[in-house]
mmCIF file of C-alpha atoms and ligand atoms in Angstrom:
data_model
loop_
_atom_site.group_PDB
_atom_site.id
_atom_site.type_symbol
_atom_site.label_atom_id
_atom_site.label_comp_id
_atom_site.label_asym_id
_atom_site.label_seq_id
_atom_site.Cartn_x
_atom_site.Cartn_y
_atom_site.Cartn_z
ATOM 1 C CA MET A 24 148.447 92.779 27.904
ATOM 2 C CA THR A 25 149.947 95.640 25.929
ATOM 3 C CA ILE A 26 148.531 99.073 26.324
ATOM 4 C CA THR A 27 148.176 100.617 22.898
ATOM 5 C CA THR A 28 145.577 103.014 21.642
ATOM 6 C CA GLN A 29 143.097 101.512 19.201
ATOM 7 C CA SER A 30 141.433 103.681 16.602
ATOM 8 C CA LEU A 31 137.977 102.195 17.106
ATOM 9 C CA ILE A 32 137.265 99.854 20.020
ATOM 10 C CA SER A 33 135.056 96.928 19.011
ATOM 11 C CA ILE A 34 132.662 95.975 21.802
ATOM 12 C CA GLY A 35 130.865 92.638 21.574
ATOM 13 C CA HIS A 36 127.176 93.428 22.107
ATOM 14 C CA ARG A 37 125.414 91.060 24.571
ATOM 15 C CA GLY A 38 128.523 88.866 24.192
ATOM 16 C CA ALA A 39 128.511 88.505 20.426
ATOM 17 C CA LYS A 40 124.828 88.321 19.572
ATOM 18 C CA GLY A 41 125.528 87.750 15.886
ATOM 19 C CA HIS A 42 127.567 84.628 16.653
ATOM 20 C CA GLY A 43 125.764 82.969 19.558
ATOM 21 C CA PRO A 44 122.771 83.317 21.867
ATOM 22 C CA GLU A 45 122.785 86.758 23.478
ATOM 23 C CA ASN A 46 124.003 87.206 27.040
ATOM 24 C CA THR A 47 125.119 83.578 27.391
ATOM 25 C CA LEU A 48 128.447 81.977 28.243
ATOM 26 C CA LEU A 49 128.498 80.390 24.765
ATOM 27 C CA GLY A 50 128.080 83.774 23.101
ATOM 28 C CA ILE A 51 130.832 85.253 25.271
ATOM 29 C CA GLU A 52 133.142 82.298 24.525
ATOM 30 C CA ARG A 53 132.604 82.952 20.822
ATOM 31 C CA ALA A 54 133.344 86.640 21.279
ATOM 32 C CA LEU A 55 136.586 85.749 23.069
ATOM 33 C CA ALA A 56 137.482 83.208 20.366
ATOM 34 C CA LEU A 57 137.124 86.006 17.799
ATOM 35 C CA GLY A 58 139.692 88.020 19.767
ATOM 36 C CA THR A 59 137.148 90.547 21.014
ATOM 37 C CA THR A 60 138.840 92.850 23.515
ATOM 38 C CA HIS A 61 135.679 94.398 25.030
ATOM 39 C CA ILE A 62 132.373 92.752 25.900
ATOM 40 C CA GLU A 63 129.026 94.220 26.931
ATOM 41 C CA ILE A 64 126.333 92.344 28.845
ATOM 42 C CA ASP A 65 123.082 93.341 30.586
ATOM 43 C CA VAL A 66 122.199 92.579 34.194
ATOM 44 C CA PHE A 67 119.082 92.222 36.313
ATOM 45 C CA LEU A 68 118.706 91.326 39.969
ATOM 46 C CA VAL A 69 116.319 88.370 40.352
ATOM 47 C CA ASP A 70 115.626 86.513 43.570
ATOM 48 C CA GLY A 71 118.744 88.088 45.098
ATOM 49 C CA GLU A 72 121.038 86.999 42.227
ATOM 50 C CA LEU A 73 122.661 89.108 39.506
ATOM 51 C CA VAL A 74 121.725 87.448 36.235
ATOM 52 C CA VAL A 75 122.809 88.321 32.710
ATOM 53 C CA PHE A 76 119.706 89.038 30.665
ATOM 54 C CA HIS A 77 118.337 91.790 28.462
ATOM 55 C CA ASP A 78 114.519 91.779 28.477
ATOM 56 C CA ASP A 79 112.070 92.141 31.327
ATOM 57 C CA ARG A 80 110.159 89.154 29.914
ATOM 58 C CA LEU A 81 111.330 85.646 29.083
ATOM 59 C CA GLU A 82 109.601 84.869 25.785
ATOM 60 C CA ARG A 83 111.972 86.353 23.184
ATOM 61 C CA THR A 84 115.175 84.616 24.233
ATOM 62 C CA THR A 85 114.128 81.606 26.345
ATOM 63 C CA ASN A 86 111.561 78.803 26.405
ATOM 64 C CA GLY A 87 109.973 80.389 29.491
ATOM 65 C CA THR A 88 107.066 82.790 29.846
ATOM 66 C CA GLY A 89 106.296 85.768 32.064
ATOM 67 C CA TYR A 90 108.230 88.527 33.739
ATOM 68 C CA LEU A 91 111.808 87.873 34.738
ATOM 69 C CA TRP A 92 111.301 89.174 38.284
ATOM 70 C CA ASP A 93 108.385 86.815 38.955
ATOM 71 C CA GLN A 94 110.695 83.778 38.691
ATOM 72 C CA SER A 95 112.721 82.046 41.345
ATOM 73 C CA PHE A 96 116.423 81.771 40.588
ATOM 74 C CA THR A 97 116.054 77.977 40.408
ATOM 75 C CA ASP A 98 113.258 78.250 37.836
ATOM 76 C CA LEU A 99 115.243 80.753 35.769
ATOM 77 C CA ARG A 100 118.193 78.410 35.683
ATOM 78 C CA SER A 101 116.052 75.578 34.339
ATOM 79 C CA LEU A 102 115.285 77.563 31.160
ATOM 80 C CA ASP A 103 116.960 77.274 27.768
ATOM 81 C CA ALA A 104 118.415 80.669 26.808
ATOM 82 C CA GLY A 105 119.401 79.404 23.336
ATOM 83 C CA SER A 106 121.469 76.441 22.104
ATOM 84 C CA GLY A 107 120.844 74.739 25.460
ATOM 85 C CA GLU A 108 122.539 77.565 27.383
ATOM 86 C CA LYS A 109 121.425 78.607 30.855
ATOM 87 C CA ILE A 110 120.842 82.222 31.809
ATOM 88 C CA PRO A 111 124.258 82.972 33.343
ATOM 89 C CA THR A 112 125.002 84.745 36.588
ATOM 90 C CA LEU A 113 127.249 87.789 36.483
ATOM 91 C CA ALA A 114 129.729 85.834 38.606
ATOM 92 C CA GLU A 115 129.922 83.101 35.951
ATOM 93 C CA VAL A 116 130.592 85.726 33.287
ATOM 94 C CA GLY A 117 133.392 87.240 35.385
ATOM 95 C CA THR A 118 134.950 83.808 35.898
ATOM 96 C CA LEU A 119 134.727 82.974 32.191
ATOM 97 C CA ILE A 120 136.223 86.241 30.958
ATOM 98 C CA ASN A 121 138.852 86.283 33.724
ATOM 99 C CA TRP A 122 140.140 89.636 32.455
ATOM 100 C CA ARG A 123 140.772 88.402 28.938
ATOM 101 C CA ALA A 124 138.453 91.219 27.791
ATOM 102 C CA GLY A 125 137.272 94.500 29.188
ATOM 103 C CA LEU A 126 133.795 94.192 30.670
ATOM 104 C CA ASN A 127 130.906 96.642 30.260
ATOM 105 C CA ILE A 128 128.145 95.795 32.727
ATOM 106 C CA GLU A 129 124.922 97.492 31.696
ATOM 107 C CA LEU A 130 122.579 97.961 34.667
ATOM 108 C CA LYS A 131 119.332 96.965 33.002
ATOM 109 C CA GLY A 132 117.165 96.130 35.986
ATOM 110 C CA PRO A 133 116.339 98.190 39.090
ATOM 111 C CA GLY A 134 118.326 97.631 42.260
ATOM 112 C CA THR A 135 121.466 96.463 40.471
ATOM 113 C CA ALA A 136 123.863 99.306 41.382
ATOM 114 C CA ALA A 137 124.745 98.113 44.897
ATOM 115 C CA PRO A 138 125.206 94.396 44.128
ATOM 116 C CA VAL A 139 127.199 95.255 40.989
ATOM 117 C CA ALA A 140 129.454 97.588 43.016
ATOM 118 C CA ALA A 141 130.080 94.679 45.427
ATOM 119 C CA PHE A 142 130.731 92.328 42.507
ATOM 120 C CA ILE A 143 133.272 94.763 41.037
ATOM 121 C CA ASP A 144 135.053 94.903 44.410
ATOM 122 C CA ASP A 145 135.496 91.131 44.087
ATOM 123 C CA LEU A 146 136.813 91.467 40.522
ATOM 124 C CA LEU A 147 139.318 94.116 41.574
ATOM 125 C CA ASN A 148 140.461 91.971 44.506
ATOM 126 C CA SER A 149 141.040 89.081 42.108
ATOM 127 C CA GLY A 150 143.303 91.186 39.861
ATOM 128 C CA TRP A 151 141.081 92.785 37.235
ATOM 129 C CA PRO A 152 142.521 96.177 36.263
ATOM 130 C CA LEU A 153 140.197 98.978 37.428
ATOM 131 C CA HIS A 154 139.995 100.468 33.956
ATOM 132 C CA SER A 155 139.008 97.161 32.349
ATOM 133 C CA ILE A 156 135.566 97.607 33.928
ATOM 134 C CA LEU A 157 132.870 100.030 32.798
ATOM 135 C CA VAL A 158 129.331 100.265 34.169
ATOM 136 C CA SER A 159 126.629 101.810 32.001
ATOM 137 C CA SER A 160 122.909 102.362 32.173
ATOM 138 C CA PHE A 161 119.982 104.234 30.684
ATOM 139 C CA ASP A 162 118.934 104.584 34.330
ATOM 140 C CA HIS A 163 121.173 107.476 35.316
ATOM 141 C CA ARG A 164 119.989 107.391 38.917
ATOM 142 C CA GLN A 165 121.599 104.006 39.275
ATOM 143 C CA LEU A 166 124.851 105.377 37.859
ATOM 144 C CA VAL A 167 124.783 108.096 40.535
ATOM 145 C CA GLU A 168 124.217 105.384 43.155
ATOM 146 C CA LEU A 169 127.125 103.331 41.826
ATOM 147 C CA LYS A 170 129.435 106.366 41.859
ATOM 148 C CA ARG A 171 128.359 107.091 45.445
ATOM 149 C CA LEU A 172 129.300 103.540 46.444
ATOM 150 C CA ASN A 173 132.629 103.550 44.590
ATOM 151 C CA SER A 174 133.722 106.771 42.914
ATOM 152 C CA GLN A 175 136.641 104.995 41.206
ATOM 153 C CA ILE A 176 134.475 102.870 38.943
ATOM 154 C CA ARG A 177 134.150 104.270 35.439
ATOM 155 C CA ILE A 178 130.595 104.859 34.297
ATOM 156 C CA GLY A 179 129.086 105.254 30.853
ATOM 157 C CA ALA A 180 125.859 107.187 30.339
ATOM 158 C CA LEU A 181 123.539 105.598 27.808
ATOM 159 C CA THR A 182 121.062 107.660 25.842
ATOM 160 C CA ALA A 183 118.524 106.889 23.160
ATOM 161 C CA SER A 184 117.989 110.571 22.420
ATOM 162 C CA LEU A 185 119.817 113.606 21.073
ATOM 163 C CA PRO A 186 119.749 116.038 24.007
ATOM 164 C CA VAL A 187 119.630 119.796 23.409
ATOM 165 C CA ASP A 188 122.814 120.116 25.480
ATOM 166 C CA ASN A 189 124.450 117.218 23.645
ATOM 167 C CA ALA A 190 126.692 115.315 26.100
ATOM 168 C CA ARG A 191 126.369 117.713 29.012
ATOM 169 C CA PHE A 192 124.250 115.251 31.010
ATOM 170 C CA ALA A 193 127.074 112.705 30.929
ATOM 171 C CA GLU A 194 129.622 115.215 32.186
ATOM 172 C CA THR A 195 127.220 116.194 34.979
ATOM 173 C CA LEU A 196 127.020 112.519 35.998
ATOM 174 C CA GLY A 197 130.812 112.321 36.236
ATOM 175 C CA ALA A 198 130.841 109.757 33.451
ATOM 176 C CA PHE A 199 133.926 108.456 31.695
ATOM 177 C CA SER A 200 131.986 107.857 28.489
ATOM 178 C CA VAL A 201 128.714 108.568 26.774
ATOM 179 C CA HIS A 202 126.917 105.847 24.819
ATOM 180 C CA PRO A 203 124.568 107.284 22.185
ATOM 181 C CA SER A 204 122.383 105.396 19.767
ATOM 182 C CA LEU A 205 123.416 105.031 16.147
ATOM 183 C CA GLU A 206 120.005 106.510 15.292
ATOM 184 C CA PHE A 207 120.780 109.918 16.794
ATOM 185 C CA ILE A 208 124.537 110.373 16.733
ATOM 186 C CA ASP A 209 125.892 113.309 14.794
ATOM 187 C CA TRP A 210 129.051 115.362 14.435
ATOM 188 C CA ALA A 211 127.917 118.052 16.907
ATOM 189 C CA PHE A 212 127.307 115.440 19.616
ATOM 190 C CA VAL A 213 130.687 113.749 19.132
ATOM 191 C CA THR A 214 132.507 117.087 19.086
ATOM 192 C CA ASP A 215 130.734 118.233 22.232
ATOM 193 C CA ALA A 216 131.399 114.945 24.057
ATOM 194 C CA HIS A 217 135.092 115.043 23.189
ATOM 195 C CA ALA A 218 135.346 118.688 24.248
ATOM 196 C CA ARG A 219 134.001 117.567 27.643
ATOM 197 C CA GLY A 220 136.664 114.840 27.863
ATOM 198 C CA LEU A 221 134.185 112.003 27.331
ATOM 199 C CA LYS A 222 134.740 108.881 25.263
ATOM 200 C CA VAL A 223 131.990 108.095 22.772
ATOM 201 C CA TYR A 224 130.836 104.481 22.335
ATOM 202 C CA VAL A 225 127.921 104.028 19.918
ATOM 203 C CA TYR A 226 125.332 101.209 19.852
ATOM 204 C CA THR A 227 124.488 99.056 17.887
ATOM 205 C CA VAL A 228 126.670 99.149 14.804
ATOM 206 C CA ASP A 229 126.605 96.105 12.547
ATOM 207 C CA HIS A 230 126.490 97.266 8.929
ATOM 208 C CA PRO A 231 129.877 97.945 7.263
ATOM 209 C CA GLU A 232 128.625 101.321 6.035
ATOM 210 C CA ASP A 233 127.609 102.318 9.560
ATOM 211 C CA ILE A 234 130.954 101.108 10.917
ATOM 212 C CA ALA A 235 132.696 103.311 8.318
ATOM 213 C CA ARG A 236 130.419 106.247 9.163
ATOM 214 C CA MET A 237 131.227 105.950 12.890
ATOM 215 C CA HIS A 238 134.929 105.712 12.129
ATOM 216 C CA ALA A 239 134.684 108.861 10.008
ATOM 217 C CA LEU A 240 132.841 110.661 12.822
ATOM 218 C CA GLY A 241 135.784 109.901 15.098
ATOM 219 C CA VAL A 242 133.899 107.959 17.772
ATOM 220 C CA ASP A 243 136.024 105.915 20.181
ATOM 221 C CA GLY A 244 134.194 102.609 19.985
ATOM 222 C CA VAL A 245 131.127 100.798 18.739
ATOM 223 C CA PHE A 246 128.958 98.062 20.202
ATOM 224 C CA SER A 247 128.448 95.391 17.569
ATOM 225 C CA ASN A 248 126.698 92.048 17.353
ATOM 226 C CA PHE A 249 129.544 91.174 14.956
ATOM 227 C CA PRO A 250 132.635 92.572 16.709
ATOM 228 C CA ASP A 251 134.879 90.830 14.163
ATOM 229 C CA ARG A 252 133.435 92.997 11.396
ATOM 230 C CA VAL A 253 134.716 96.106 13.143
ATOM 231 C CA THR A 254 138.220 94.741 13.687
ATOM 232 C CA ASN A 255 138.394 93.355 10.144
ATOM 233 C CA GLN A 256 137.391 96.735 8.744
ATOM 234 C CA TYR A 257 139.662 98.741 11.062
ATOM 235 C CA PRO A 258 142.398 96.461 12.403
ATOM 236 C CA PRO A 259 143.550 97.608 15.852
ATOM 237 C CA THR A 260 147.147 98.705 16.200
ATOM 238 C CA GLY A 261 147.541 96.829 19.494
ATOM 239 C CA ARG A 262 145.602 94.757 21.994
ATOM 240 C CA SER A 263 144.294 96.371 25.149
ATOM 241 C CA ILE A 264 141.369 95.306 27.309
ATOM 242 C CA LEU A 265 141.138 98.710 28.958
ATOM 243 C CA TRP A 266 138.450 101.282 28.266
ATOM 244 C CA GLU A 267 140.448 104.085 26.688
HETATM 245 O O1 G3P B 4 125.036 99.215 25.956
HETATM 246 C C1 G3P B 4 124.749 99.337 24.604
HETATM 247 C C2 G3P B 4 123.434 98.669 24.270
HETATM 248 O O2 G3P B 4 123.462 97.373 24.797
HETATM 249 C C3 G3P B 4 122.260 99.427 24.818
HETATM 250 O O3 G3P B 4 121.043 98.918 24.379
HETATM 251 O O4 G3P B 4 119.000 97.622 24.601
HETATM 252 O O5 G3P B 4 120.984 96.567 23.577
HETATM 253 O O6 G3P B 4 120.909 97.003 26.016
HETATM 254 P P1 G3P B 4 120.471 97.471 24.659
HETATM 255 MG MG1 MG B 5 122.912 96.407 26.627
#
């Protein structure tokens, strides 16, 4: 692992959703095969297990029906999450990646901060570099809870809005980064975030023109369903799995 600054970090969104079923081991394997250095996945706590999944219902991405939290873990694992893949546990994702990529765990479901903090302790004990892990959420209360449990873990504050105070909320949270939506990002927000010492990672950026626009705005990274598009358009100068 060399530590070199990249101009625009390419973050595989839900693994690499454009190349394989979202939030599955197959999708993550494909992201890794493409050389993706940073991977984002979503987590819920179901039946006492951290599972990697995006929606609160099963219909869109599996052959199941109903709310995720109404299922037993055994029933969830019997479902097809695309191409015959099972819904993975967060532990399986950690084992697969094995610090070959930086990991962004998005706390999607309630009650995930404490078990994710414990999971990260395990990753750190097994050799993952601290700064290869980033925890994000739209649920900023859970980010506060995570920071309370382990102040060393880097957090990223997600937003789907353009706040009056720009990135101030993320600084107040003690975040490392702020993760705005492509829909709302503008020059004033990026400038303000950088002035506050925050990295800016924008979701979800797939079109070459949007990738170019984000590069021109000077953002630090983009979440993409096609992470290879970003690296083909703006080849990194080195390979680092750290969030930087
Ligand atoms: O973390 C970036 C992005 O994943 C946030 O939106 O809905 O795709 O989880 P969503
Ligand atoms: Mg997400």
